[in-house]
XYZ file of C-alpha atoms in Angstrom:
229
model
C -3.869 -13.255 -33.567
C -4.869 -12.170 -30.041
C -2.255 -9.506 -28.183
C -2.165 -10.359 -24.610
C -0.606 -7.571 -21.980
C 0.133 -9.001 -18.640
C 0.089 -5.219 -16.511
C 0.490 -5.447 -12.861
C -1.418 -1.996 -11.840
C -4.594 -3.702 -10.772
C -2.421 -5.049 -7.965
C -1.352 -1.645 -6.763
C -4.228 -1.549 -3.928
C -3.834 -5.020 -2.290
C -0.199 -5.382 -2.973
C 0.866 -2.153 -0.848
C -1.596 -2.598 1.689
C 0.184 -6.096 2.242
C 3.422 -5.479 1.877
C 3.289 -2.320 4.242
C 1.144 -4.385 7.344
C 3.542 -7.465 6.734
C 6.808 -5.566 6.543
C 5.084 -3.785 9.755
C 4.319 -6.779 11.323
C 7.791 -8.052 10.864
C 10.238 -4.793 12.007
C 7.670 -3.271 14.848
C 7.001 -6.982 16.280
C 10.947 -8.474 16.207
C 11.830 -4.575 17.208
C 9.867 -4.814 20.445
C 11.296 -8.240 21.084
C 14.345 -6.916 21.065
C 14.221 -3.973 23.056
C 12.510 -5.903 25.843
C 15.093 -8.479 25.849
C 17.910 -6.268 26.115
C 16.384 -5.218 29.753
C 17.313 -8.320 30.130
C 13.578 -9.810 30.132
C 13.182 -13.533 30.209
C 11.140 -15.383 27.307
C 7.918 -15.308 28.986
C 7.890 -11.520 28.772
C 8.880 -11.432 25.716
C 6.118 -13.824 24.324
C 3.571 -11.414 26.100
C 5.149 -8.306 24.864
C 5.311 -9.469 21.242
C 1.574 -11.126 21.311
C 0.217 -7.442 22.743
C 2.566 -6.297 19.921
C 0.664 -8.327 17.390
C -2.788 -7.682 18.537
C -2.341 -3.799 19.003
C -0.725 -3.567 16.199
C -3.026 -5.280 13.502
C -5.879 -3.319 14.844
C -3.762 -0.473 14.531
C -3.287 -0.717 10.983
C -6.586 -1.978 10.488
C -7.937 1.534 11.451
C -5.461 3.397 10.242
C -5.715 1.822 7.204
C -9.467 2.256 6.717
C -9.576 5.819 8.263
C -6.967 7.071 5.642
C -8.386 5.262 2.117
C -11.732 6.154 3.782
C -10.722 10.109 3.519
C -9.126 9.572 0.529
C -12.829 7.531 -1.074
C -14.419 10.840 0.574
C -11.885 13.168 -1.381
C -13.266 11.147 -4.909
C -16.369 11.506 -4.090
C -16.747 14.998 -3.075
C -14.740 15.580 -6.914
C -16.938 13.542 -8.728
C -20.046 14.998 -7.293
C -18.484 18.711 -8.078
C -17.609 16.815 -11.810
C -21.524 15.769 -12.323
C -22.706 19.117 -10.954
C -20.620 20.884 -13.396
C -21.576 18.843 -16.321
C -24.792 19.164 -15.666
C -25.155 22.981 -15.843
C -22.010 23.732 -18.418
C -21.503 20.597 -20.499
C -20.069 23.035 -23.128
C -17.298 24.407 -20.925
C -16.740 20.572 -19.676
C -16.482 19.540 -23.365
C -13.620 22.051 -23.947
C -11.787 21.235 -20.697
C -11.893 17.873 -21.504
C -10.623 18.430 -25.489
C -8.338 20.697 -24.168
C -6.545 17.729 -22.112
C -6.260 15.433 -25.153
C -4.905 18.768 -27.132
C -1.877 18.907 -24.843
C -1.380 15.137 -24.818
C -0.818 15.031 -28.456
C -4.195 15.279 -30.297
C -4.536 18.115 -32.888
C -7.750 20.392 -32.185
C -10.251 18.423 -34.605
C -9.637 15.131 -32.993
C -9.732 16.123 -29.344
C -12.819 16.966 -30.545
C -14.137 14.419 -31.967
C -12.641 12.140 -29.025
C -14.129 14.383 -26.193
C -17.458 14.373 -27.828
C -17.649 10.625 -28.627
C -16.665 9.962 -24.624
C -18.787 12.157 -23.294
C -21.921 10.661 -25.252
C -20.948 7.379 -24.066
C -20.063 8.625 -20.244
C -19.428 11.901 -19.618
C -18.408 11.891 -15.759
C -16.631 8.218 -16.151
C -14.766 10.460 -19.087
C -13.916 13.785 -16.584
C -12.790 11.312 -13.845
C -10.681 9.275 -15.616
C -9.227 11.855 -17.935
C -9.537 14.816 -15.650
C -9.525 13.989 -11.968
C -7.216 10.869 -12.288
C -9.641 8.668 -10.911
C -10.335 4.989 -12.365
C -11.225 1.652 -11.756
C -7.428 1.000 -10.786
C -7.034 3.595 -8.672
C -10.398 3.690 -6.769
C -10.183 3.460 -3.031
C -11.213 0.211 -1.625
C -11.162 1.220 2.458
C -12.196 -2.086 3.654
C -10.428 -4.002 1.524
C -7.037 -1.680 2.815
C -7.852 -2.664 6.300
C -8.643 -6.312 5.949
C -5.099 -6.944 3.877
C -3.235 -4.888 6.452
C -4.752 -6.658 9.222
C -3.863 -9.854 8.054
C -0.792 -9.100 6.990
C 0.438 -7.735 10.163
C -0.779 -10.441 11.873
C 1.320 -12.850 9.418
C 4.543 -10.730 9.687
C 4.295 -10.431 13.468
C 3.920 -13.772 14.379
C 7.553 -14.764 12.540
C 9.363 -13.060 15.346
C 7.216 -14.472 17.529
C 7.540 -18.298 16.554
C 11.150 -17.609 16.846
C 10.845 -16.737 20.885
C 8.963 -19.991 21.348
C 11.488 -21.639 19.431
C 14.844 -20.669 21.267
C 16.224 -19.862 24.376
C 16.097 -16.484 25.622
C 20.016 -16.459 25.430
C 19.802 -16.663 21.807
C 17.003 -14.318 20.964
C 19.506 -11.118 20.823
C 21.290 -12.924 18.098
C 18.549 -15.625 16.608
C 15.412 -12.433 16.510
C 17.253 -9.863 14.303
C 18.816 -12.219 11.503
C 15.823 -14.333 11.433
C 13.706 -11.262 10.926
C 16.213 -9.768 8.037
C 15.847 -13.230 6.640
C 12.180 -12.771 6.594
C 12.094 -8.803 5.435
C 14.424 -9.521 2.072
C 12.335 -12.987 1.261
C 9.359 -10.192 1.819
C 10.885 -7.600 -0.573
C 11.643 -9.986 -3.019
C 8.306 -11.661 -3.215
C 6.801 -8.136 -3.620
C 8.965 -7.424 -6.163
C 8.204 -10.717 -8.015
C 4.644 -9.303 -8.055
C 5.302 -5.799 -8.739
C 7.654 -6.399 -11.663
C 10.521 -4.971 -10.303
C 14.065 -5.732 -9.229
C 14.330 -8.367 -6.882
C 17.842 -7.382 -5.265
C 16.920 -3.799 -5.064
C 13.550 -4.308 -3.238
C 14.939 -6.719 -0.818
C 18.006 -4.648 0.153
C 16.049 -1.631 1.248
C 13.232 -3.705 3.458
C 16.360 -5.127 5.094
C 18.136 -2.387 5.375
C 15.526 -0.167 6.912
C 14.568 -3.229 9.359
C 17.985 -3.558 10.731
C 18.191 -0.204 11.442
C 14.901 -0.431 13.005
C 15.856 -3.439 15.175
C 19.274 -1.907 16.333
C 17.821 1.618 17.522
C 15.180 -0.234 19.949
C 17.514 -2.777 21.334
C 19.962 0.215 21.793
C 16.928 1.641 23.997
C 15.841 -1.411 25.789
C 20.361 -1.721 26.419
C 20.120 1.903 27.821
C 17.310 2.130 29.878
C 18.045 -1.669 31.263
C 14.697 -2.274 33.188
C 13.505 -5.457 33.093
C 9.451 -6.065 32.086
């Protein structure tokens, strides 16, 4: 009979990439809403400020996104190229590094060994990266794919806020903007957590929490400066 293992890792990339641009999108977007309407802004300004909101901030992520996974694909690369060097001109030495890691994870002497030279043979770099440098399949930096699910995301999360200001009168949007948007953050944090594997409650309380407080620091600005846009 077949074991079957549902794991969850191979989501890591994609899933923080959208959760962080959709949270983003979400807190930044209903944030600037709020501080513009509390200079007392009507809801035409606010429906420009939030779509230059939306636009600057996707591409924002976008690049950010794809400039920092691209330094960290750089970082791999640069290691793996040291790796091959290495194993090219003192496979010995690399043999004993790599039994010696499999010695301290359990393994007596004659088995790490064995194991190290039985890897090696098969791939010896694939062996040193995974086992040695941390680097696998899972974990491999996917730049583009990092920018694209921001961007999108973002985009998603930002216009929520935004179909509430076409929705409801200005007079409501100091009330309506901030609990729609926590409404939107903890059904965010929950779905994450449904496919992350952890606790719903938990991951929904802190996007929520750190939203709010998000929300009430830039209305407090937009209330103190008072200038209307």
């Amino acid at each position: 009979m077949r074991h079957y293992e549902k794991h969850r890792t191979k989501r890591i990339g994609w899933l923080r990439a959208a959760v962080l641009g959709a949270n983003d999108g979400i807190v930044s977007t209903a944030s600037l809403i709020l501080g513009v309407a509390a200079a007392g802004a009507d809801s035409k300004a606010l429906l420009v400020a939030g779509v230059a909101g939306l636009v600057a901030g996707a591409m924002s992520m976008a690049a950010g996104e794809y400039v920092s996974v691209s330094s960290q694909a750089d970082t791999e690369r640069a290691d793996l190229a040291i790796e091959r060097a290495e194993l090219a001109e003192a496979p010995e030495q690399e043999h004993a590094e790599l039994a010696e890691i499999y010695v301290r994870r359990g393994l007596d002497r004659a088995l790490a060994d064995t194991v190290a030279s039985q890897l090696m043979k098969e791939d010896a770099l694939g062996a040193h990266a995974r086992d040695e440098l941390g680097i696998s399949e899972v974990s491999t930096a996917r730049p583009i794919q990092a920018a694209f699910t921001s961007a999108v995301t973002f985009s998603v999360g930002a216009a929520l806020p935004l179909c509430v200001v076409l929705l409801f009168p200005a007079s409501l949007l100091m009330w309506v903007v901030p609990g729609s948007s926590l409404l939107f953050l903890a059904s965010l944090g929950s779905l994450a957590a449904k496919a992350g594997g952890a606790p719903v409650l938990k991951a929904a309380s802190r996007v929520a929490f750190w939203g709010a407080l998000a929300m009430a620091l830039t209305a407090g600005v937009g209330a103190l400066f008072g200038v209307a846009v």
